[in-house]
PDB file of C-alpha atoms in Angstrom:
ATOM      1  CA  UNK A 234     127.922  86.844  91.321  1.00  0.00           C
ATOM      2  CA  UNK A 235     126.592  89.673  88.931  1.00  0.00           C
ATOM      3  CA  UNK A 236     123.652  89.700  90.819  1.00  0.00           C
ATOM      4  CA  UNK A 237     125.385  90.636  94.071  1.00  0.00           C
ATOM      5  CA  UNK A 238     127.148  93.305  92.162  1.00  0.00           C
ATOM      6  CA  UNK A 239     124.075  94.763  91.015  1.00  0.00           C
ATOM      7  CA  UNK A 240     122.630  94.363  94.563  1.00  0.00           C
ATOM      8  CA  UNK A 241     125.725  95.777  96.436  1.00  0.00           C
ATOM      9  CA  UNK A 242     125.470  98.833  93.483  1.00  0.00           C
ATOM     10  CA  UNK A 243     121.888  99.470  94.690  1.00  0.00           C
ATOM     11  CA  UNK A 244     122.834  99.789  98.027  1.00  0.00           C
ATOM     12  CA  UNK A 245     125.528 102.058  96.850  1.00  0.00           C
ATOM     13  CA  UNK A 246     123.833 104.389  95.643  1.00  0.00           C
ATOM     14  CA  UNK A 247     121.490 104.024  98.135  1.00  0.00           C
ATOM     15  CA  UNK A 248     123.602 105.322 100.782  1.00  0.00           C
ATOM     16  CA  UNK A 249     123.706 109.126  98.971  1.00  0.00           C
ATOM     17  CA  UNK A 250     120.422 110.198 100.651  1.00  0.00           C
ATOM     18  CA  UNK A 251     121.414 114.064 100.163  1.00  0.00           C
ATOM     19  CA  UNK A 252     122.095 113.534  96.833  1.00  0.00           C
ATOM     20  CA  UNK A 253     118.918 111.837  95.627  1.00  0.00           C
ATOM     21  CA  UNK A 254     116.767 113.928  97.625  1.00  0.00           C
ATOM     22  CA  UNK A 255     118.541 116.888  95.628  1.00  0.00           C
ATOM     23  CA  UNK A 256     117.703 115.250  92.284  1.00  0.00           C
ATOM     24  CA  UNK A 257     114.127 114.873  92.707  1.00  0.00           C
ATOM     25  CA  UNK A 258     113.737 118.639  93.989  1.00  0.00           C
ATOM     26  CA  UNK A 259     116.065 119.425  90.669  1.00  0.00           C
ATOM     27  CA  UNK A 260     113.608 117.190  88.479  1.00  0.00           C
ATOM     28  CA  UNK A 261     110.620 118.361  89.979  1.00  0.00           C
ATOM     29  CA  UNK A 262     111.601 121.751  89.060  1.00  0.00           C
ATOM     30  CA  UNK A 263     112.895 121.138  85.651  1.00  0.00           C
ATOM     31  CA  UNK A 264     109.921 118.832  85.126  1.00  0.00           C
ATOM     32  CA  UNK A 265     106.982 121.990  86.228  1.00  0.00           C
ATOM     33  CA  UNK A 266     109.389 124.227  83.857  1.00  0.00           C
ATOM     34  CA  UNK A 267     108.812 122.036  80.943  1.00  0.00           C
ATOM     35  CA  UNK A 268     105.424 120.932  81.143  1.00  0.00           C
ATOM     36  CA  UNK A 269     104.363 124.374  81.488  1.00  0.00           C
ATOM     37  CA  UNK A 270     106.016 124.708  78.677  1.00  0.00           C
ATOM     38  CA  UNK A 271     104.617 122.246  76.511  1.00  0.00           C
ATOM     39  CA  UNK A 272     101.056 123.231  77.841  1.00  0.00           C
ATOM     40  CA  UNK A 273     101.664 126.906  76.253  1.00  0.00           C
ATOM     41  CA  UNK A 274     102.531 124.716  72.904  1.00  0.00           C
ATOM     42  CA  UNK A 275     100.114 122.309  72.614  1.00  0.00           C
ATOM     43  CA  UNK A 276      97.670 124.786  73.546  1.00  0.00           C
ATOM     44  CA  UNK A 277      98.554 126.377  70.214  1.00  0.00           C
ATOM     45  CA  UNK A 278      99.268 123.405  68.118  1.00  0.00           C
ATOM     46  CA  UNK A 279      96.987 120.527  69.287  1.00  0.00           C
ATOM     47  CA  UNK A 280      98.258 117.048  68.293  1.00  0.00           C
ATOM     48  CA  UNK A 281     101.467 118.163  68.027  1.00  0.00           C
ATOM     49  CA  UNK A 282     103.880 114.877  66.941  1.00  0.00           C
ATOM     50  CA  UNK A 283     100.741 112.836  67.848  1.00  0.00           C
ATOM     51  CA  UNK A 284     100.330 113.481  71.204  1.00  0.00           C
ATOM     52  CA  UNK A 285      97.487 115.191  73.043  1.00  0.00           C
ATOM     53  CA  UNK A 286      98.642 117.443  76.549  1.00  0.00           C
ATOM     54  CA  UNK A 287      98.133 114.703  78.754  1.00  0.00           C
ATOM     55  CA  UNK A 288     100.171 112.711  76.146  1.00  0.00           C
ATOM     56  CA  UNK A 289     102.748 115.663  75.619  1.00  0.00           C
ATOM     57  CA  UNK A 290     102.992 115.997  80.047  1.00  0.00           C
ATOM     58  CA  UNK A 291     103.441 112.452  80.577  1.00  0.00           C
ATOM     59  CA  UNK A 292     106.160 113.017  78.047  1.00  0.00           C
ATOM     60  CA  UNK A 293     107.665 115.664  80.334  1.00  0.00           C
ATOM     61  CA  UNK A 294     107.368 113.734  83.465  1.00  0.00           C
ATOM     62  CA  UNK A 295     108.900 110.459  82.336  1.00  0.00           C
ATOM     63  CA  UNK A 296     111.910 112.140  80.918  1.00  0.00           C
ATOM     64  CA  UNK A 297     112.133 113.532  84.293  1.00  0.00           C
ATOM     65  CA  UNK A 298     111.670 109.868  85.362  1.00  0.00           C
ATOM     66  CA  UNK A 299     114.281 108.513  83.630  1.00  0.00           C
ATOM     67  CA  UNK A 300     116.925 110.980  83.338  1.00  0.00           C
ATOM     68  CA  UNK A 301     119.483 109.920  85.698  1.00  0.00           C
ATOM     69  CA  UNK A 302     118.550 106.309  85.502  1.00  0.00           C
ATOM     70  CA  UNK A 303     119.659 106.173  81.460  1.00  0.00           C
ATOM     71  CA  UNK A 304     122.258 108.661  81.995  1.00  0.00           C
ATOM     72  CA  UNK A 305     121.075 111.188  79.680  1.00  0.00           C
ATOM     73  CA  UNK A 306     123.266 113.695  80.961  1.00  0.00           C
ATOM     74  CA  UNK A 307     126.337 111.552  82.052  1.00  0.00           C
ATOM     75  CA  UNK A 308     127.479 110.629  85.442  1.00  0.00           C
ATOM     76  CA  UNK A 309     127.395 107.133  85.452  1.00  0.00           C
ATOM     77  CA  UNK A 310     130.036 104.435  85.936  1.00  0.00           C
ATOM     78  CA  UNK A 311     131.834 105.721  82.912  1.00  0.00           C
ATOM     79  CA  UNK A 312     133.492 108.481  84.654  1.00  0.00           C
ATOM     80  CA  UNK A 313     134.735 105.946  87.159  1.00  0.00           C
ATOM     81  CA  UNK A 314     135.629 103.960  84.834  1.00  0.00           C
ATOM     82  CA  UNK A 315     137.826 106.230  82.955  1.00  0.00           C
ATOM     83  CA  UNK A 316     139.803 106.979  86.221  1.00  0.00           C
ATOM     84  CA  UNK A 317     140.779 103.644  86.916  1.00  0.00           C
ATOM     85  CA  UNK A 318     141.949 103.392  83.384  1.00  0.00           C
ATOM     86  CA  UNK A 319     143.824 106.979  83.531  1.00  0.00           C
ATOM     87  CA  UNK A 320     145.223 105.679  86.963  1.00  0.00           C
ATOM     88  CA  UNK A 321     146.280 101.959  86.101  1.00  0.00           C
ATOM     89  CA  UNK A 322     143.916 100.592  88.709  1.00  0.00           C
ATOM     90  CA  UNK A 323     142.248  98.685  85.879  1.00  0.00           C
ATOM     91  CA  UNK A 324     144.555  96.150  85.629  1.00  0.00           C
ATOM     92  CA  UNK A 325     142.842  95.168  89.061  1.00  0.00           C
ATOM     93  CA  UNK A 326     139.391  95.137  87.501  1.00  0.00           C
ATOM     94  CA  UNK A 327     141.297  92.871  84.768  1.00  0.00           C
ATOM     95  CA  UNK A 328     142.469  90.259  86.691  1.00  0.00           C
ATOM     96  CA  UNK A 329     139.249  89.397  88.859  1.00  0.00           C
ATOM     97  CA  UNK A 330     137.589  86.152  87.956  1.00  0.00           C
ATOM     98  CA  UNK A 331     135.054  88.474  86.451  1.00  0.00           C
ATOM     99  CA  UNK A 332     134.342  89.967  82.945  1.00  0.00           C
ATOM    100  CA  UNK A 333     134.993  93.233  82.934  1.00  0.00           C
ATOM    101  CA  UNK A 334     131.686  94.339  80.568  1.00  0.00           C
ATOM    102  CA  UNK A 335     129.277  91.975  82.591  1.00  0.00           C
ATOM    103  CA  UNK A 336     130.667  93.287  85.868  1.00  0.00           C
ATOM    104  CA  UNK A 337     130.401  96.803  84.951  1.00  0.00           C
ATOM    105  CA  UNK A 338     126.833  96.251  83.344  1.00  0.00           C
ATOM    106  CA  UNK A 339     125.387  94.788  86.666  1.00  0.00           C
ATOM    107  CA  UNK A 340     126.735  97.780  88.592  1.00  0.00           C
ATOM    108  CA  UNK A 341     124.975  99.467  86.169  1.00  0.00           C
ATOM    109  CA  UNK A 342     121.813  98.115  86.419  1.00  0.00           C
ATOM    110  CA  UNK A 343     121.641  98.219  89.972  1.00  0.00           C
ATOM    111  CA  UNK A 344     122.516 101.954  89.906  1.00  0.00           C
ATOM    112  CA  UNK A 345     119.981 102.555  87.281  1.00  0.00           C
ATOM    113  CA  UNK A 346     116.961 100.339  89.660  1.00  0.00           C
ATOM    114  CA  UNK A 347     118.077 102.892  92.574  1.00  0.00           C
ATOM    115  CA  UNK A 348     118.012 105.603  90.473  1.00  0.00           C
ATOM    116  CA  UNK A 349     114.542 105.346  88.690  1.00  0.00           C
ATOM    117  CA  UNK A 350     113.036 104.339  92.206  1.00  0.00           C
ATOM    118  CA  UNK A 351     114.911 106.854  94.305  1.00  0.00           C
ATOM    119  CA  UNK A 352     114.868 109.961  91.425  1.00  0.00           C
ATOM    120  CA  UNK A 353     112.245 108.727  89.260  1.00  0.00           C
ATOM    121  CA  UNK A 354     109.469 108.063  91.212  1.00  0.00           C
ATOM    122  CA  UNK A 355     108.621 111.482  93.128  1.00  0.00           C
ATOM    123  CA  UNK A 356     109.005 113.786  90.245  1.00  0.00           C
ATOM    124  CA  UNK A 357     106.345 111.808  87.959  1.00  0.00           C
ATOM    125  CA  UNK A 358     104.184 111.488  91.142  1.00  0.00           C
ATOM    126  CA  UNK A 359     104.297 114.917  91.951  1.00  0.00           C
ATOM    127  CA  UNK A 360     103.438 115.619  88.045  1.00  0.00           C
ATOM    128  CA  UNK A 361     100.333 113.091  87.870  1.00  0.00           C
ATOM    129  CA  UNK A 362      99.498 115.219  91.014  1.00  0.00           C
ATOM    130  CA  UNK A 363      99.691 118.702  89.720  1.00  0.00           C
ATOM    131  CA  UNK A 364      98.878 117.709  85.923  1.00  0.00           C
ATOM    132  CA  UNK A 365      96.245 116.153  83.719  1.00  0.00           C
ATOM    133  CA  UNK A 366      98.985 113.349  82.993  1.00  0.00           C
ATOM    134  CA  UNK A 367      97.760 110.699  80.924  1.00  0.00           C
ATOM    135  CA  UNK A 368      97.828 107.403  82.309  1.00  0.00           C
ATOM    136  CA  UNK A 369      98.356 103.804  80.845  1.00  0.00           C
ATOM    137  CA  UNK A 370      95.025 102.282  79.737  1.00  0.00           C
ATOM    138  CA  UNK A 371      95.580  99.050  80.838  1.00  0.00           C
ATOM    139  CA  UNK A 372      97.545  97.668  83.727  1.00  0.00           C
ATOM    140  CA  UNK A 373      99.845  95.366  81.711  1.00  0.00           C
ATOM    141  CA  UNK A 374     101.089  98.286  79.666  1.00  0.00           C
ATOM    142  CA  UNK A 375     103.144  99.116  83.203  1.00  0.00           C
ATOM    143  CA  UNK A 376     104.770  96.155  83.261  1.00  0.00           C
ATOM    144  CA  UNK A 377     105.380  96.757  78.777  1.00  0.00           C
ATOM    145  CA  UNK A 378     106.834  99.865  79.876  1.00  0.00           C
ATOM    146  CA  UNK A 379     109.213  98.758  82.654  1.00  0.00           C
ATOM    147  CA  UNK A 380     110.440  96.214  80.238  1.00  0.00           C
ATOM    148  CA  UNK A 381     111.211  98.732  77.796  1.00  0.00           C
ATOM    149  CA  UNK A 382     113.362 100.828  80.374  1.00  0.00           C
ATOM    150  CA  UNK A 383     115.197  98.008  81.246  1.00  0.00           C
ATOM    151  CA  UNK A 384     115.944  97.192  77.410  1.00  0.00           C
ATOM    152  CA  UNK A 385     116.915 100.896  77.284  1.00  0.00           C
ATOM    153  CA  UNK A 386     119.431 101.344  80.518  1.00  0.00           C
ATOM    154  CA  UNK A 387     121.143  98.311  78.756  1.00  0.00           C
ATOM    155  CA  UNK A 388     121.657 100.039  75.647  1.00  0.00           C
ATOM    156  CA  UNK A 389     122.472 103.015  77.433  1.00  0.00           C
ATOM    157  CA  UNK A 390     125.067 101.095  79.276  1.00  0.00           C
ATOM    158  CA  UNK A 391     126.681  99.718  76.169  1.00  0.00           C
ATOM    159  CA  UNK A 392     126.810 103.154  74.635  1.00  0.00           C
ATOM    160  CA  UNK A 393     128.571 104.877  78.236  1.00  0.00           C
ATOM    161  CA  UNK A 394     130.944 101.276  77.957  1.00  0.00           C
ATOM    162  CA  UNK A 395     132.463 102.402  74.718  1.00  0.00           C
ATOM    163  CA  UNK A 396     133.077 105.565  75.814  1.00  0.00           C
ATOM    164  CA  UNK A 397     134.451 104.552  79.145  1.00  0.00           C
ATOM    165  CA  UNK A 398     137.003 102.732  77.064  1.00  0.00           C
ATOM    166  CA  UNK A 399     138.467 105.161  75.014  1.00  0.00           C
ATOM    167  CA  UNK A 400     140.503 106.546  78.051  1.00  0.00           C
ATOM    168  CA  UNK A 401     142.823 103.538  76.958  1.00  0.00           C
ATOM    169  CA  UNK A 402     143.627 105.566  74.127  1.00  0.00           C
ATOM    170  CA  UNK A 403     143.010 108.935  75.105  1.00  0.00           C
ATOM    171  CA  UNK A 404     143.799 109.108  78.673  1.00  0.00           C
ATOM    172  CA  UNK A 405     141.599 111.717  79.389  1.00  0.00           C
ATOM    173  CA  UNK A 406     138.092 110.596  77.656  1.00  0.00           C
ATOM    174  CA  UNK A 407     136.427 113.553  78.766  1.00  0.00           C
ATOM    175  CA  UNK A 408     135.574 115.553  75.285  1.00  0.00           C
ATOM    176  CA  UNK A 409     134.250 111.782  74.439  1.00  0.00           C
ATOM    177  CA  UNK A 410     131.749 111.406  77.572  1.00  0.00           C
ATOM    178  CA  UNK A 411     130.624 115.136  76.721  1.00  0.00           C
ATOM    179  CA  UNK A 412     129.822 114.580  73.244  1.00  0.00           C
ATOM    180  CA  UNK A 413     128.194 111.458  74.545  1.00  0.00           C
ATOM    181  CA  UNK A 414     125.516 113.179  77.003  1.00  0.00           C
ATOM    182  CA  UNK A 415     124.623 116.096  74.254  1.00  0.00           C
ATOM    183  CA  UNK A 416     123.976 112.577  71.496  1.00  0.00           C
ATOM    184  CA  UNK A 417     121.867 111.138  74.197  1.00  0.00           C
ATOM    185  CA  UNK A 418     120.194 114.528  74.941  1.00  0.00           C
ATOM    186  CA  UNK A 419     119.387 115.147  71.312  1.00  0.00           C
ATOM    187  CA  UNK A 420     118.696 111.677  70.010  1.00  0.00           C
ATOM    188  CA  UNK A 421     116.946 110.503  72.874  1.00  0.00           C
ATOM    189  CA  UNK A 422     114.002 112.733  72.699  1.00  0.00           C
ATOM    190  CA  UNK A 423     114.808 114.383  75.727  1.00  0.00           C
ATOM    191  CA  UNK A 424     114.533 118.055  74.505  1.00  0.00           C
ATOM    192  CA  UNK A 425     112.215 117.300  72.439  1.00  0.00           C
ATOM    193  CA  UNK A 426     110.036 114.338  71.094  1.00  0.00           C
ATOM    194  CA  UNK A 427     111.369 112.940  67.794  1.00  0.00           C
ATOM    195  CA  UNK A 428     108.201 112.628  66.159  1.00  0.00           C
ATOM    196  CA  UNK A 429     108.333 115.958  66.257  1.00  0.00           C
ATOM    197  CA  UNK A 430     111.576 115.960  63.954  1.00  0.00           C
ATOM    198  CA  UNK A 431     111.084 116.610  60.547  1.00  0.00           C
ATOM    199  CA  UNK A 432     111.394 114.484  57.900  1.00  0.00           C
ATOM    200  CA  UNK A 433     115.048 112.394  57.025  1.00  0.00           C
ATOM    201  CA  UNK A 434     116.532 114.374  60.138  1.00  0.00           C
ATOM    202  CA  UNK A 435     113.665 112.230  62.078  1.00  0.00           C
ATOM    203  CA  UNK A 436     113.995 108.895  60.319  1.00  0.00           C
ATOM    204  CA  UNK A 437     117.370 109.073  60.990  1.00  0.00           C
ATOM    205  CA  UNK A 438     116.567 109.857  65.192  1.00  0.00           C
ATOM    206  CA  UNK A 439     114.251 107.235  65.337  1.00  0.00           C
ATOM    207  CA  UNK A 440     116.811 104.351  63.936  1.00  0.00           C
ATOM    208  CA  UNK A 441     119.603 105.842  66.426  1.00  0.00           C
ATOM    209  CA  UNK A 442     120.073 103.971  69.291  1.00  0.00           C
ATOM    210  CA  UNK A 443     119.216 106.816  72.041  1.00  0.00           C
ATOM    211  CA  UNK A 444     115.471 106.598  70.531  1.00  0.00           C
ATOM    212  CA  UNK A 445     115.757 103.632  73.056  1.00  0.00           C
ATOM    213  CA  UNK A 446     116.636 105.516  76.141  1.00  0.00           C
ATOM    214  CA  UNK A 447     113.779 107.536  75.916  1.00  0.00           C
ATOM    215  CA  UNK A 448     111.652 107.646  72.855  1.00  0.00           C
ATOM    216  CA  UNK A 449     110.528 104.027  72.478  1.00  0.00           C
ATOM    217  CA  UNK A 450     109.494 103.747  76.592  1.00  0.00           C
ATOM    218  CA  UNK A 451     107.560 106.616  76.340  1.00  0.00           C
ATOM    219  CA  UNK A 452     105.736 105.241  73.428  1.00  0.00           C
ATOM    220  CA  UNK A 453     105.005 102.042  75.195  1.00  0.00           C
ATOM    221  CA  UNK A 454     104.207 103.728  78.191  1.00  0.00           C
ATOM    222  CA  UNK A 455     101.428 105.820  76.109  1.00  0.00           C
ATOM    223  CA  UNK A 456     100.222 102.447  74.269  1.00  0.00           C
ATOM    224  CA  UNK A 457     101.341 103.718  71.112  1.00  0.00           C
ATOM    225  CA  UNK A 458     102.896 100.152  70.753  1.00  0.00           C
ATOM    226  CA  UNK A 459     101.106  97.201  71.030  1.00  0.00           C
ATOM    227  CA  UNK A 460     101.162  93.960  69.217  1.00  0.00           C
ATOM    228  CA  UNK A 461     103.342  93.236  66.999  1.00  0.00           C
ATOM    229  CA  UNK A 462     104.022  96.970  67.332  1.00  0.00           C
ATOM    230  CA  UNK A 463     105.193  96.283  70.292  1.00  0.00           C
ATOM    231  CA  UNK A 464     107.122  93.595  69.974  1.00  0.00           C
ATOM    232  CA  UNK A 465     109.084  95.265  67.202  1.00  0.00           C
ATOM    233  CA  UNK A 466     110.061  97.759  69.532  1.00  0.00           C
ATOM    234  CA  UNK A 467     111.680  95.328  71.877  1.00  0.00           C
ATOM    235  CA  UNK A 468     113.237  93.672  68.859  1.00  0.00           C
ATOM    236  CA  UNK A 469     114.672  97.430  67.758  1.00  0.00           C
ATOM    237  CA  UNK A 470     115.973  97.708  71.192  1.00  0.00           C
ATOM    238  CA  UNK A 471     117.473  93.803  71.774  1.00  0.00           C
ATOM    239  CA  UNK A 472     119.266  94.562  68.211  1.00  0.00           C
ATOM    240  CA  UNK A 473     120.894  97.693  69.438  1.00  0.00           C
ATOM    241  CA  UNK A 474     121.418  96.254  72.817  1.00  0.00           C
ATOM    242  CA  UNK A 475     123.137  93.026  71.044  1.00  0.00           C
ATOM    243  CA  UNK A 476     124.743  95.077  68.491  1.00  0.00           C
ATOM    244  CA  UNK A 477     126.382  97.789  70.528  1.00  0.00           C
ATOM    245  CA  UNK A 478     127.621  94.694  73.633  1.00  0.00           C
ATOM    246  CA  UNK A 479     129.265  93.046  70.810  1.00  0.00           C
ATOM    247  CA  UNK A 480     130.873  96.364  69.366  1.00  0.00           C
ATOM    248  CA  UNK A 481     131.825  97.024  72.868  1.00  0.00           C
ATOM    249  CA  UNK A 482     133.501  93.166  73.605  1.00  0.00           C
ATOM    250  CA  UNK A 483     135.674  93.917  70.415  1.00  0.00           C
ATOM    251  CA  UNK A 484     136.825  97.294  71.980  1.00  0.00           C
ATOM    252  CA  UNK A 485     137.340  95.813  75.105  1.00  0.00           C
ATOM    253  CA  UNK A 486     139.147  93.044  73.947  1.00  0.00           C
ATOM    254  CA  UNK A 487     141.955  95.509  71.786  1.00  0.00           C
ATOM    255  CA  UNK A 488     142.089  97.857  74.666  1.00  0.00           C
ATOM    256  CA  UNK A 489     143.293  95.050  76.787  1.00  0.00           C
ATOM    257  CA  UNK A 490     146.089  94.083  74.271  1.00  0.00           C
ATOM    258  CA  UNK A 491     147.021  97.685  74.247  1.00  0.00           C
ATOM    259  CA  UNK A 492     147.727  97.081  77.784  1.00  0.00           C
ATOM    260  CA  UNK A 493     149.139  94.171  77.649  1.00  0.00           C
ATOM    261  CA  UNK A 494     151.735  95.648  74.844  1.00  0.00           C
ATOM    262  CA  UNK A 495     152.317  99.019  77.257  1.00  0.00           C
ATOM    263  CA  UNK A 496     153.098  96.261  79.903  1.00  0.00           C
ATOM    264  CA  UNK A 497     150.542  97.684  81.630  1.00  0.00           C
TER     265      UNK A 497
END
């Protein structure tokens, strides 16, 4: 059944040609902006945070590639989600033979496999076209990396979740979806890689969840992680995956008392 609600999510999505041909022109854009950027920088300061250029672009061009697949500036089911609360229509959602976090995390997914396909790809093939992008070294490291995404849209998911659900108690979870995107912004490593973060302020970003949004791909991606390197990183992201489902079962599960007691 989840499967068919990731599938039918796909094809969602799928149907908003306009849109997705609007958000690869806007992260094509964005994405020559910024690695023009970071060509002017590294030119000055070579090996900055341990990348080379072609380290530092790729950088660029997968944060253009994964931008609207992990959310990292909202827009995903949350805001939906957040209506139906606001509106009562969750009690709907509630009373399917369904549970409500799994069937909102295969929607999810299947929005995020459109996305990174329909937004992701073009942008980082125009960049590996116009830029001395590095590459992965070996072919397997592809398939390391896509792992690593998917690992990362599922904590991304469980983080958006949370937030979805505080509309039970504040109606309007707006401020909360906000302060959301600029976390994920800032802790992901969008605006800037965290290795590039000095000292505690970087520990600290590197243990956050959003590292796995964005951060820890990247790195795999580059084959900065391999071995047992590696598999830590998929263990870092599994715990924060597992960790932050679980937080979100317990929220779900006094939310729905809450509207159970409103008679909701």
């Amino acid at each position: 059944m989840y499967a068919l609600v990731a599938a039918g999510s796909f094809r969602r999505y799928a149907t908003y040609r306009v849109a997705t041909a609007a958000g690869v022109f806007t992260n094509t854009v964005f994405g020559f902006i910024l690695a023009y950027a970071y060509t002017a920088l590294w030119d000055q300061r070579p090996g900055l945070g341990g990348y080379d250029l072609a380290q530092a672009l790729a950088y660029v061009w997968l944060g253009q590639a994964l931008l609207a697949a992990a959310s990292l500036m909202g827009g995903g089911f949350e805001d939906e989600l957040m209506e139906r609360i606001r509106t009562g229509a969750v009690v709907t959602d509630l009373y399917r033979p369904a549970d409500l976090q799994l069937w909102w995390l295969a929607a999810d997914l299947g929005r995020g496999a459109y996305l990174l396909l329909g937004r992701g790809v073009a942008p980082m093939a125009a960049g590996i076209l116009a830029f001395d992008v590095a590459l992965p070294p070996e072919w397997w490291m592809w398939a390391a990396f896509l792992a690593s995404v998917l690992l990362g849209l599922v904590v991304s998911f469980a983080l958006r979740f949370m937030v979805g659900l505080s509309a039970f108690w504040l109606m309007d979870g707006t401020g909360v979806a906000q302060m959301s995107w600029l976390a994920a912004m800032f802790f992901s490593g969008m605006l800037l890689p965290l290795t590039l973060f000095p000292g505690l302020l970087g520990e600290v970003a590197r243990a956050m969840p959003w590292s796995s949004l964005l951060q820890v791909p990247v790195d795999v991606y580059l084959g900065k992680r391999t071995g047992w390197d590696l598999v830590a990183a998929y263990a870092f992201q599994a715990g924060w995956a597992v960790a932050l489902l679980t937080l979100g079962r317990l929220v779900q599960g006094a939310a729905t008392r809450r509207v159970v007691v409103q008679g909701g």
